[in-house]
Amino acid sequence: KHCFFSCRLTEPSGYLTDGPINYKYKTKCTWLIEGYPNAILRLRFNHFATECSWDHMYVYDGDSIYAPLIAVFSGLIVPEVRGNETVPEVVTTSGYALLHFFSDAAYNLTGFNIFYSINSCPNNCSEHGKCTTSVSVPSRVYCECDKYWKGEACDIPYCKANCGSPDHGYCDLTGEKLCVCNDSWQGPDCSLNVPSTESYWILPNVKPFSPSVGRASHKAVLHGKFMWVIGGYTFNYSSFQMVLNYNLESSIWNVVPVSKGPLQRYGHTLALYQEEIYMYGGKIEANNGNVTDELWIFNIHSQTWSARTPAVLVHGQQYAVEGHSAHIVELDSRDVVMIIIFGYSAIYGYTSIVQEYYIRSNSWLVPETKGAIVQGGYGHTSVYDELTKSIYVHGGYKALPGNKYGLVDDLYRYEVNTRTWTILKESGFARYLHSAVLINGAMLIFGGNTHNDTSLSNGAKCFSADFLAYDIACDEWKILPKPNLHRDVNRFGHTAVVSNGSMYIFGGFSSVLLNDILVYKPPNCEAFRDEELCKNARPGVRCLWNKKHCESWESGHANNILRAKCPKKTAAADDRCYRYADCASCTANTNGCQWCDDKKCISANSNCSMSVKNYTKCHVRNEQICNKLTSCKSCSLHLNCQWDQRQQECQALPAHLCGEGWSHIGDACLRINSSRESYDNAKLYCYNLSGNLASLTTSKEVEFVLDEIQKYTLQKISPWVGLRKINISYWGWDDMSPFTNTTLQWLPGEPNDSGFCAYLERAEVAGLKANPCTAMADGLVCEKPVGKPSLLLTPCTSSMYQCHNSCRCFSKLPGAVDSSLSHGLFRTIPQSPCYRRLVLTQNCSGLRTCGQCLEQPGCGWCNDPSNTGKGQCLEGSSRGPMKAVGMHTNEMVLDASLCPKEKNYEWSFIQCPACQCNGHSTCINSNVCDQCKNLTTGKQCETCMPGYYGDPTNGGQCTACTCSGHANICHMQTGKCFCTTKGIKGDQCQLCDSENRYLGNPLRGTCYYSLLIDYQFTFSLLQEDDRHHTAINFIANPEQVRK
């Protein structure tokens, strides 16, 4: 059946498709497949090609959208290698399946072709078995697999080449049906030596295999032989387990029962320290999906949770983020710190900040970083390398130049001890929500969402199985072969951990929530017997030759990088350096660039009269910081930046607003001088600079001054400020504003009686002290107004999310159209308010006609006994109306009393009743309105007769137009009259158009245009407003006598 509104399918098998050509823009259609209760219904997606992340097919296991959601298809999902094995199949067990397709207004693709069947064998046994009827349950069928094939669909091969028996191993035909290798052989078919110079992938036999384990955007850490999995997104949280662990040796899952602890969340981070797992941030599933700054610690030994509230240091704050990354490291200072990288904030947008949590002191710090000016984002990955003491950060969804947003292939290095950023070689393959691990000196990247198309499809997939390797020592990227397994393993939102040199990947999303484990075994350095082969053992592994044997990168010495054999690097061409817009990023990268003439980045090989090649010599400008900030709130945190509401971007305040030597802080210009002066001389100094001693009345000004005086390390700065004693009990600022003792406070014991002028004492706790005005103080703070007040910051507006009818969600934060409510999973897994508005329509009662009602997949129509088209739109399923179980739950149950069949009410879910006359007529020939009554007209009595207005749908009334006798008709919905005489206006034709020289009183007569004698006038009746005019009145007056 083609895509056309709603359709019911009752045949035991069939096809559904969008049609013979590309599906239309802004399409909505629904199919209900009806079997019988508890029947197994299979959906086979033979072809599927839609706009990734925006055009979706939702699949529910039931007869309504309130049934369990089991799959969401989007993007390009077509057979690749072995068509019969890789085409996805979705199974429902309720006997029903409801499919709802939605497309937006961007671009469209070829659509889909889906085959369904009831009580058939899975994947037709993949052509490796036969379909057999069950003896115990005659209505069920199952696959009898051929030899060397196993699995429910006979889709898993085993014991290839009989496991190399007898020399390499043997085939276990009666147990788990797999190869059991001899000690010196390994691999799925026992064909590789131990150790091996080759890599391979395997799918372990996981026990028990529970669908409820499936999740995405979770996090995992390794502790001993267990992989601990916490949190994540799932379609149904009712049976969701927050904490799980997986035994890597026995391949067994364990559910960890925890009675008290944090709410369900996803997009958070986990980091392990000793026996504790530290969880930070993420989006909480409850409470409308708030992004949190909660810090929780899970004790592995006691299996209990505890919350921590860190002390925030140095005028800073703790940012609530999601889609960030985190690592716990021990610094050279012996401090143990959890370092949080980037993330998305609901308030500040995409953050480029680093946050530090000091575990031993329970304190929180947002440090200043050095080096390149990097751009943070959401959904990147990072690894920590102990040898280089650095975190390597790749990919993510970010803000791009020109107020655009998208995926990136960036790679950054963050040196944890020096807090320095360096830009490394990019991968060439943009992605986010991928995984990354570090094995033998190589950063291995797997999977992710690679879709970056906007108005035209270039074939990028929502779900990827790409496998990339980055060589830390040589700053090189290589593409590794994709997993050669018996089925597709494309995914994003998964996790990866490393154990004994192997990578374990779990879960993720690929139209369905995944619960499988993938294992990658890289080459083993010990297998290389030759020095040259050892040194060239790449890609995906880095080995070192140590005298007579080959050893892994991790086991090598501290000077590994110096000993690494790398291809000689050449400086980049000018066009590669041009993209770096600031000196620090130009010089703190590995591309071989230089900052030339203080204005552009060029190749280090190019000629330059004034060159900077080390970031420490760079002067950071405000615009280089401001243009990296992606929201009004984050922009407002920086004193010399302003938010341009029209351009939706952060801009640097022009330097001339304050002048050389001044700093622009909020609404004022401030300047600090370190000279030793009396109060009067300090005031004269400021006066000569067109200013006054500073009135520090805002927290921004106070914060700036306190930070600046801390920078004077060689001399003590305790500057005069513009605060004086006005009378015996009143102190006031020079700008006449009162002193409130809030933003800046007196030190204990102050003010003393001897002082009438105030200065800022720099002590352990900075504060004010009183001093005689003739005394000397070390320094002064001047203030003057900003040069151009029109350029000052404007308050940031609310960042509440909005949804348009196309259901592309956006926030007033820039870029959130592609991210904030839609990052990552949300654009492909329905999770945002837009999803609930699109599919889980809760306001069915606001829809007045059956046609409008059934366009919404969550609504049904209760036709009243009159059978005239009058009725009520209600939430429901094909079996009847539904109601919520409680006030604070999305769970719905059937309630037949809302549309009682015994009282001749009729429930419709797929197709409206034939008679649709809105309660104003009965029908002849079942669907033709006989005679519209109640002042209505139209094919379905849906409009009011001429001369009347209102909304007659669903039994609504029509009211006569009230037009003061100057119109015969009015607007059918609003009742606004279409006046027939030009010059008369008003909703009820009650006014004369005096602005255009029409005089009179239409309530007692009419309106006239006043003419002068001996003048020629021209009147046009060609405007849209004139189409109802049939008359115009004039009144002539003699010309005024000249004085």
Short mmCIF file of C-alpha atoms in Angstrom, two decimals, residues 671-977:
data_model
loop_
_atom_site.label_atom_id
_atom_site.label_comp_id
_atom_site.label_asym_id
_atom_site.label_seq_id
_atom_site.Cartn_x
_atom_site.Cartn_y
_atom_site.Cartn_z
CA ARG A 671 41.77 51.32 34.15
CA ILE A 672 44.12 50.27 36.96
CA ASN A 673 47.29 52.21 37.78
CA SER A 674 49.89 51.01 40.27
CA SER A 675 51.36 54.40 41.27
CA ARG A 676 51.38 55.41 44.96
CA GLU A 677 49.06 58.43 45.38
CA SER A 678 46.81 60.25 47.85
CA TYR A 679 43.05 60.14 47.26
CA ASP A 680 42.93 63.65 45.76
CA ASN A 681 45.90 63.02 43.46
CA ALA A 682 44.33 59.73 42.37
CA LYS A 683 41.12 61.55 41.58
CA LEU A 684 43.07 64.18 39.58
CA TYR A 685 44.85 61.41 37.64
CA CYS A 686 41.50 59.93 36.60
CA TYR A 687 40.10 63.37 35.80
CA ASN A 688 42.98 64.05 33.38
CA LEU A 689 41.97 60.84 31.57
CA SER A 690 38.33 62.07 31.27
CA GLY A 691 37.24 59.78 34.08
CA ASN A 692 36.67 59.47 37.82
CA LEU A 693 37.69 57.12 40.54
CA ALA A 694 35.72 53.92 39.93
CA SER A 695 32.30 53.27 41.42
CA LEU A 696 32.37 49.47 41.60
CA THR A 697 28.63 48.81 41.73
CA THR A 698 28.37 45.63 39.63
CA SER A 699 29.72 42.14 40.23
CA LYS A 700 31.42 42.19 36.81
CA GLU A 701 33.44 45.28 37.72
CA VAL A 702 34.39 43.88 41.12
CA GLU A 703 35.41 40.53 39.61
CA PHE A 704 37.54 42.25 36.97
CA VAL A 705 39.38 44.48 39.48
CA LEU A 706 40.02 41.60 41.89
CA ASP A 707 41.38 39.42 39.08
CA GLU A 708 43.59 42.22 37.75
CA ILE A 709 45.21 43.15 41.06
CA GLN A 710 46.04 39.46 41.62
CA LYS A 711 48.27 39.66 38.53
CA TYR A 712 50.61 42.15 40.23
CA THR A 713 53.02 39.66 41.76
CA LEU A 714 56.11 41.90 42.20
CA GLN A 715 54.38 44.69 44.10
CA LYS A 716 51.42 45.04 46.41
CA ILE A 717 48.40 46.75 44.85
CA SER A 718 45.75 48.18 47.22
CA PRO A 719 44.09 50.81 45.02
CA TRP A 720 41.85 53.77 45.80
CA VAL A 721 38.24 53.44 44.59
CA GLY A 722 35.56 56.12 44.28
CA LEU A 723 33.90 55.58 47.68
CA ARG A 724 33.70 58.42 50.26
CA LYS A 725 32.06 59.12 53.58
CA ILE A 726 29.23 61.60 52.87
CA ASN A 727 28.14 62.12 56.49
CA ILE A 728 28.58 60.43 59.83
CA SER A 729 26.58 57.35 58.87
CA TYR A 730 26.47 57.31 55.06
CA TRP A 731 29.04 56.22 52.47
CA GLY A 732 28.42 56.79 48.76
CA TRP A 733 30.09 56.20 45.39
CA ASP A 734 31.38 59.03 43.22
CA ASP A 735 28.60 58.39 40.68
CA MET A 736 26.08 59.22 43.48
CA SER A 737 24.91 55.62 43.83
CA PRO A 738 24.58 54.33 47.42
CA PHE A 739 27.05 51.86 48.92
CA THR A 740 25.16 48.63 49.72
CA ASN A 741 27.97 46.47 51.17
CA THR A 742 26.95 43.57 48.89
CA THR A 743 29.04 43.32 45.69
CA LEU A 744 32.05 44.69 47.58
CA GLN A 745 32.20 44.51 51.37
CA TRP A 746 34.08 46.12 54.25
CA LEU A 747 36.77 44.03 55.88
CA PRO A 748 36.14 43.09 59.54
CA GLY A 749 36.40 46.14 61.80
CA GLU A 750 35.85 48.58 58.95
CA PRO A 751 35.07 51.34 58.27
CA ASN A 752 37.16 52.88 61.07
CA ASP A 753 36.42 56.36 62.40
CA SER A 754 39.63 57.97 61.11
CA GLY A 755 39.06 57.35 57.44
CA PHE A 756 36.78 59.20 55.04
CA CYS A 757 38.04 57.60 51.77
CA ALA A 758 38.10 53.92 50.81
CA TYR A 759 40.65 51.69 49.15
CA LEU A 760 40.64 48.02 48.15
CA GLU A 761 42.87 45.91 50.36
CA ARG A 762 44.28 42.79 48.69
CA ALA A 763 44.29 40.19 51.43
CA GLU A 764 43.24 36.54 51.64
CA VAL A 765 39.71 37.85 51.29
CA ALA A 766 39.70 41.10 49.33
CA GLY A 767 37.61 43.91 50.78
CA LEU A 768 37.40 47.62 51.57
CA LYS A 769 39.26 49.61 54.21
CA ALA A 770 38.79 53.24 55.24
CA ASN A 771 41.78 55.61 55.20
CA PRO A 772 42.35 59.35 55.60
CA CYS A 773 42.03 60.97 52.19
CA THR A 774 45.50 62.53 52.59
CA ALA A 775 47.12 59.13 53.18
CA MET A 776 48.90 57.25 50.43
CA ALA A 777 47.59 54.09 48.77
CA ASP A 778 49.29 51.71 46.36
CA GLY A 779 47.33 52.17 43.15
CA LEU A 780 44.01 53.48 41.90
CA VAL A 781 41.08 52.38 39.75
CA CYS A 782 39.66 54.83 37.18
CA GLU A 783 36.30 54.64 35.44
CA LYS A 784 34.77 56.45 32.47
CA PRO A 785 31.67 55.91 30.33
CA VAL A 786 31.78 53.81 27.18
CA GLY A 787 32.26 55.77 23.97
CA LYS A 788 29.20 54.47 22.11
CA PRO A 789 26.41 53.28 24.43
CA SER A 790 24.38 51.99 21.47
CA LEU A 791 26.78 49.08 21.13
CA LEU A 792 26.38 47.88 24.69
CA LEU A 793 25.20 44.40 25.51
CA THR A 794 21.50 43.64 25.39
CA PRO A 795 19.94 41.20 27.85
CA CYS A 796 19.76 37.61 26.68
CA THR A 797 16.28 36.35 25.93
CA SER A 798 14.88 33.08 27.18
CA SER A 799 16.36 29.90 25.80
CA MET A 800 13.12 27.96 25.88
CA TYR A 801 12.71 25.47 23.09
CA GLN A 802 10.22 25.97 20.32
CA CYS A 803 8.65 23.68 17.77
CA HIS A 804 7.32 24.64 14.40
CA ASN A 805 4.70 22.75 12.46
CA SER A 806 7.43 21.02 10.45
CA CYS A 807 8.65 19.79 13.82
CA ARG A 808 12.22 20.84 13.35
CA CYS A 809 13.00 21.74 16.92
CA PHE A 810 15.06 24.73 17.80
CA SER A 811 16.00 26.87 20.72
CA LYS A 812 16.79 30.52 20.85
CA LEU A 813 20.30 29.28 21.37
CA PRO A 814 21.95 29.36 17.93
CA GLY A 815 22.52 26.01 16.32
CA ALA A 816 19.99 24.27 18.45
CA VAL A 817 17.91 23.73 15.31
CA ASP A 818 20.38 20.93 14.66
CA SER A 819 21.36 20.13 18.16
CA SER A 820 19.92 21.24 21.43
CA LEU A 821 16.78 19.16 21.47
CA SER A 822 17.92 17.15 18.51
CA HIS A 823 21.46 16.26 19.16
CA GLY A 824 22.54 12.84 18.47
CA LEU A 825 19.98 10.35 19.46
CA PHE A 826 17.16 12.87 19.55
CA ARG A 827 17.20 13.49 15.84
CA THR A 828 17.09 9.79 15.15
CA ILE A 829 15.56 8.46 18.33
CA PRO A 830 12.38 10.40 19.09
CA GLN A 831 13.01 12.07 22.39
CA SER A 832 12.30 15.79 22.11
CA PRO A 833 9.05 17.71 22.68
CA CYS A 834 8.79 17.81 18.90
CA TYR A 835 8.57 14.04 18.86
CA ARG A 836 5.77 14.14 21.39
CA ARG A 837 4.04 16.84 19.39
CA LEU A 838 4.52 14.98 16.14
CA VAL A 839 3.58 11.51 17.26
CA LEU A 840 2.33 11.47 20.84
CA THR A 841 -0.31 14.11 20.18
CA GLN A 842 -1.86 14.78 23.57
CA ASN A 843 -4.35 17.45 22.44
CA CYS A 844 -6.69 15.35 20.32
CA SER A 845 -9.69 17.06 21.88
CA GLY A 846 -8.73 20.31 20.16
CA LEU A 847 -9.34 18.82 16.70
CA ARG A 848 -12.88 19.50 15.44
CA THR A 849 -13.31 17.26 12.42
CA CYS A 850 -12.75 13.58 11.84
CA GLY A 851 -10.37 14.36 8.96
CA GLN A 852 -8.17 16.54 11.16
CA CYS A 853 -8.37 13.99 13.96
CA LEU A 854 -7.24 10.95 11.97
CA GLU A 855 -4.31 12.85 10.46
CA GLN A 856 -2.76 12.56 13.91
CA PRO A 857 -1.52 9.00 14.54
CA GLY A 858 -2.36 9.18 18.24
CA CYS A 859 -6.02 10.16 17.79
CA GLY A 860 -9.30 8.43 16.96
CA TRP A 861 -12.84 9.71 16.28
CA CYS A 862 -15.89 8.88 18.37
CA ASN A 863 -18.89 9.42 16.07
CA ASP A 864 -22.10 10.28 17.94
CA PRO A 865 -25.35 8.34 17.37
CA SER A 866 -26.83 11.00 15.06
CA ASN A 867 -24.46 9.80 12.31
CA THR A 868 -24.20 13.33 10.93
CA GLY A 869 -20.41 13.69 11.26
CA LYS A 870 -20.57 15.15 14.73
CA GLY A 871 -18.31 13.56 17.33
CA GLN A 872 -15.25 13.88 19.53
CA CYS A 873 -11.53 13.42 18.86
CA LEU A 874 -9.81 11.34 21.57
CA GLU A 875 -6.47 9.68 22.21
CA GLY A 876 -6.77 6.07 21.21
CA SER A 877 -5.88 2.93 19.29
CA SER A 878 -7.61 0.81 16.66
CA ARG A 879 -9.54 -0.97 19.43
CA GLY A 880 -10.92 2.14 21.11
CA PRO A 881 -10.23 5.35 23.04
CA MET A 882 -7.52 5.46 25.68
CA LYS A 883 -6.79 7.46 28.80
CA ALA A 884 -3.69 8.13 30.86
CA VAL A 885 -3.11 5.91 33.87
CA GLY A 886 -2.13 8.89 36.02
CA MET A 887 -1.31 12.58 35.95
CA HIS A 888 2.46 12.14 35.66
CA THR A 889 2.80 9.18 33.30
CA ASN A 890 2.70 8.52 29.58
CA GLU A 891 1.19 5.07 30.09
CA MET A 892 -2.23 4.72 28.44
CA VAL A 893 -4.98 2.13 28.85
CA LEU A 894 -8.13 1.35 26.88
CA ASP A 895 -11.35 2.91 28.19
CA ALA A 896 -14.37 1.90 26.11
CA SER A 897 -16.66 4.05 28.27
CA LEU A 898 -15.32 7.15 26.53
CA CYS A 899 -17.08 6.00 23.34
CA PRO A 900 -19.77 3.51 24.44
CA LYS A 901 -20.74 1.18 21.60
CA GLU A 902 -23.89 0.09 23.44
CA LYS A 903 -25.18 3.66 23.13
CA ASN A 904 -24.60 3.61 19.36
CA TYR A 905 -21.38 5.62 19.44
CA GLU A 906 -18.98 4.50 16.70
CA TRP A 907 -15.16 4.47 17.04
CA SER A 908 -13.00 5.20 13.98
CA PHE A 909 -9.21 5.04 13.90
CA ILE A 910 -8.08 4.49 10.32
CA GLN A 911 -10.97 5.78 8.19
CA CYS A 912 -13.70 8.31 8.98
CA PRO A 913 -17.42 7.39 8.86
CA ALA A 914 -18.88 8.02 5.41
CA CYS A 915 -21.30 10.74 6.52
CA GLN A 916 -19.39 13.89 7.44
CA CYS A 917 -21.87 16.77 7.66
CA ASN A 918 -20.58 18.33 10.91
CA GLY A 919 -23.88 17.66 12.69
CA HIS A 920 -25.95 19.88 10.32
CA SER A 921 -27.42 17.25 7.97
CA THR A 922 -28.07 13.58 7.46
CA CYS A 923 -26.72 11.81 4.37
CA ILE A 924 -28.18 10.25 1.29
CA ASN A 925 -26.24 7.51 -0.47
CA SER A 926 -24.27 7.19 2.78
CA ASN A 927 -21.85 10.10 2.16
CA VAL A 928 -23.74 12.99 0.49
CA CYS A 929 -25.10 15.67 2.82
CA ASP A 930 -28.84 15.91 2.15
CA GLN A 931 -29.64 19.47 3.25
CA CYS A 932 -27.33 21.69 5.31
CA LYS A 933 -29.24 23.33 8.15
CA ASN A 934 -28.41 25.84 10.84
CA LEU A 935 -27.29 28.53 8.34
CA THR A 936 -24.47 26.34 6.95
CA THR A 937 -23.34 25.44 3.46
CA GLY A 938 -20.59 23.48 1.73
CA LYS A 939 -20.03 19.90 0.68
CA GLN A 940 -19.82 18.87 4.33
CA CYS A 941 -21.79 21.80 5.80
CA GLU A 942 -18.42 23.12 6.95
CA THR A 943 -18.90 26.86 6.34
CA CYS A 944 -21.49 29.48 7.20
CA MET A 945 -23.87 30.88 4.58
CA PRO A 946 -23.07 34.35 3.12
CA GLY A 947 -24.04 37.00 5.64
CA TYR A 948 -23.15 34.75 8.58
CA TYR A 949 -19.91 33.82 10.32
CA GLY A 950 -18.55 31.30 12.80
CA ASP A 951 -17.08 27.79 12.90
CA PRO A 952 -19.86 25.33 12.11
CA THR A 953 -17.57 22.27 12.20
CA ASN A 954 -18.59 19.55 14.64
CA GLY A 955 -21.93 21.18 15.48
CA GLY A 956 -20.66 24.76 15.78
CA GLN A 957 -23.06 27.70 15.23
CA CYS A 958 -23.27 30.51 12.68
CA THR A 959 -24.02 34.12 13.64
CA ALA A 960 -25.39 36.92 11.45
CA CYS A 961 -22.88 39.56 10.33
CA THR A 962 -23.25 42.92 12.15
CA CYS A 963 -22.20 45.57 9.63
CA SER A 964 -24.24 48.73 10.42
CA GLY A 965 -26.07 48.35 7.11
CA HIS A 966 -22.93 48.93 5.03
CA ALA A 967 -22.08 45.32 4.05
CA ASN A 968 -23.89 42.19 3.03
CA ILE A 969 -21.19 39.69 3.90
CA CYS A 970 -18.36 39.34 6.42
CA HIS A 971 -15.36 37.11 7.02
CA MET A 972 -16.64 33.58 7.55
CA GLN A 973 -14.54 32.92 10.68
CA THR A 974 -13.94 36.32 12.32
CA GLY A 975 -17.13 38.17 11.34
CA LYS A 976 -15.19 41.20 10.12
CA CYS A 977 -17.43 43.06 7.66
#
